[in-house]
Short mmCIF file of C-alpha atoms in Angstrom, two decimals:
data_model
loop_
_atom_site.label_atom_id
_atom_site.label_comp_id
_atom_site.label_asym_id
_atom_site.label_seq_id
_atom_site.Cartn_x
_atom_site.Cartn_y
_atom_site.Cartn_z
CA UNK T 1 -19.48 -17.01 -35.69
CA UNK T 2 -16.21 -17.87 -34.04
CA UNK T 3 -15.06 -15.51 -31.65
CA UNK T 4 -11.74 -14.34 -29.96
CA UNK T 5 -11.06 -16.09 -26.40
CA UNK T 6 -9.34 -12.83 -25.06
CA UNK T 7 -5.94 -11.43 -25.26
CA UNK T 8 -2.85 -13.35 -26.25
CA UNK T 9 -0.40 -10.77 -25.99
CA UNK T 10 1.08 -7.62 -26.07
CA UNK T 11 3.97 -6.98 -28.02
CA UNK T 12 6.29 -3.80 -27.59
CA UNK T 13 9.53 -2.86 -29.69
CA UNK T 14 12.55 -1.64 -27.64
CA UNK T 15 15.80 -0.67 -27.62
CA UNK T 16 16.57 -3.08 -24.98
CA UNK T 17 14.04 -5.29 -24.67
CA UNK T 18 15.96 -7.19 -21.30
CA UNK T 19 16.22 -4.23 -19.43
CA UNK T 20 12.28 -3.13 -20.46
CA UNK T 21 11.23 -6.73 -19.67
CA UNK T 22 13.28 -6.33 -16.41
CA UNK T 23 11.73 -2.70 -15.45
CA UNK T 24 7.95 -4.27 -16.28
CA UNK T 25 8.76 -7.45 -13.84
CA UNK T 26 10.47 -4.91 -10.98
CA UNK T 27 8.02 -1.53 -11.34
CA UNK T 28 4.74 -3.56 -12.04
CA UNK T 29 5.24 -7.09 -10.40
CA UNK T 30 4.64 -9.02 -14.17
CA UNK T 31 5.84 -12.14 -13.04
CA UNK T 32 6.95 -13.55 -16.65
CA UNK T 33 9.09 -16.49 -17.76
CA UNK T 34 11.30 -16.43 -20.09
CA UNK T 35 9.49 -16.75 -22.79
CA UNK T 36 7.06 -13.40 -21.89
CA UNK T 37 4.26 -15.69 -20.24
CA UNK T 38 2.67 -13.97 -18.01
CA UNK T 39 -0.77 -15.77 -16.03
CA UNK T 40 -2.79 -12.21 -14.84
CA UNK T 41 -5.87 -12.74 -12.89
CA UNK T 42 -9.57 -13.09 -14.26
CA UNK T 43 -11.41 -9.87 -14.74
CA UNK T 44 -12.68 -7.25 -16.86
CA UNK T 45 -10.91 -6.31 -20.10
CA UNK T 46 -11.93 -3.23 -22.08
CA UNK T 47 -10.99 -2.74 -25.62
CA UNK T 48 -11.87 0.89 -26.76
CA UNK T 49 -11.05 3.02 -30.49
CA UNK T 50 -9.71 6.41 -29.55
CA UNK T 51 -10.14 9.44 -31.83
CA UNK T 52 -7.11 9.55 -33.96
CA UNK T 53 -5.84 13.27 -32.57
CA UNK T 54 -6.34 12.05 -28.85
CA UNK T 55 -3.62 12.93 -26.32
CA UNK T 56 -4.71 10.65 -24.27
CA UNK T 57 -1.86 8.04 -24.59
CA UNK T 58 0.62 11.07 -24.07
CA UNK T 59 3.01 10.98 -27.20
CA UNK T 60 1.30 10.93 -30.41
CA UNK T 61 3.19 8.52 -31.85
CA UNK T 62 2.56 6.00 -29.86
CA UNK T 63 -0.30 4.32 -31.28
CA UNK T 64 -1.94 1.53 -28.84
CA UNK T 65 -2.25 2.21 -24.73
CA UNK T 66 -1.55 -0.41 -22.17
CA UNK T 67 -3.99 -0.33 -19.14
CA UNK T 68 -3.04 -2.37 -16.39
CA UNK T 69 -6.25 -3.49 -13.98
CA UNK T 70 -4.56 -2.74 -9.92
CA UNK T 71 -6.10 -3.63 -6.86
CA UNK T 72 -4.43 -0.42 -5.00
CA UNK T 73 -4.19 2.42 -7.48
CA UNK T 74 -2.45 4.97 -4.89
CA UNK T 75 -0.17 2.05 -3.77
CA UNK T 76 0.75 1.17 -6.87
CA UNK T 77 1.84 5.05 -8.02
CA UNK T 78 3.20 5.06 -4.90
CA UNK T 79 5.79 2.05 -5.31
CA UNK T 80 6.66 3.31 -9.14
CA UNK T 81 7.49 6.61 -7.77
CA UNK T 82 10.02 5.28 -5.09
CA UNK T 83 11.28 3.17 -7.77
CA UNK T 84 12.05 6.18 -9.94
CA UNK T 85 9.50 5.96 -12.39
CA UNK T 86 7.94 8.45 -14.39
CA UNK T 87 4.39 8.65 -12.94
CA UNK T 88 1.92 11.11 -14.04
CA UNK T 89 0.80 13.44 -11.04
CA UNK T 90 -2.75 13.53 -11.91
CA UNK T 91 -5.32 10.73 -11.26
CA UNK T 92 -9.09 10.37 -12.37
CA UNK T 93 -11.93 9.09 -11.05
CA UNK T 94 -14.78 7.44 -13.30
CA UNK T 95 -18.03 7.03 -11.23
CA UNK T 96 -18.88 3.47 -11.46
CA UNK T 97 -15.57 2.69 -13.37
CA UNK T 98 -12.77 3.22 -10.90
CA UNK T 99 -9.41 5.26 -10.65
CA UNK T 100 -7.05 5.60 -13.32
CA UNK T 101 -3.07 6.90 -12.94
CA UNK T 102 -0.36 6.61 -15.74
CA UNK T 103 3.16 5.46 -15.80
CA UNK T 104 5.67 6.05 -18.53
CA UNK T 105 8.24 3.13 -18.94
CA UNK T 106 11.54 3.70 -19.84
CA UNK T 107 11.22 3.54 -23.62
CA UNK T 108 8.84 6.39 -23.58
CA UNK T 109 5.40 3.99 -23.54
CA UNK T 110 2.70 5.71 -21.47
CA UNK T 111 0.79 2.81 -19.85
CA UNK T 112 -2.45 3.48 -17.70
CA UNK T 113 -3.30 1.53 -14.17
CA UNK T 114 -6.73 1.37 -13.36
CA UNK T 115 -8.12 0.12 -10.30
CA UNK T 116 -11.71 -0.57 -10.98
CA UNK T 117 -14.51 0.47 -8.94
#
């Protein structure tokens, strides 16, 4: 059976899709080209099915969550918040898994960080 290698992209409408490409490569350090590519690091990669009524992804239209693997979860919220970003105030910890914060870019897009354990 042929499989999938991993993930090719991520693909997000927007109003302004310079200025959301611009807050993603000055809030979250996405170093892309112009052409979106982006070369993260090796590591784990979940891909989960939520319950259709969830709230965990915030707005319930939005339909897909972005989670974003950190190395310092508290430094990370920390640098979004100086920048101005809409950071959720609670955290979570998942024994085993790691810590988990969310961010909501400026199109309304909650996205969640998670620094694994």
């Amino acid at each position: 059976m042929e499989r999938v290698l991993g993930i090719g992209g991520y693909f997000l409408r927007a109003n302004d899709p310079a200025a959301l490409g611009a807050w993603y490569r000055d809030c979250l350090g996405l170093d892309m080209d112009e052409h979106g590519l982006w070369r993260q690091e090796a590591g784990p990669t979940v891909f989960a099915a939520f319950e259709a009524g969830t709230d965990y992804f915030g707005s319930p239209a939005q339909q897909t969550m972005l989670n974003f693997r950190v190395r310092d979860l508290a430094a990370m919220l920390a640098q979004l918040r100086a920048k101005g970003a809409r950071v959720a105030e609670q955290t979570q910890e998942m024994a085993g898994v790691g810590s988990f914060g969310w961010v909501t870019d400026p199109e309304g897009n909650r996205i969640e960080l998670w620094q694994p354990a």
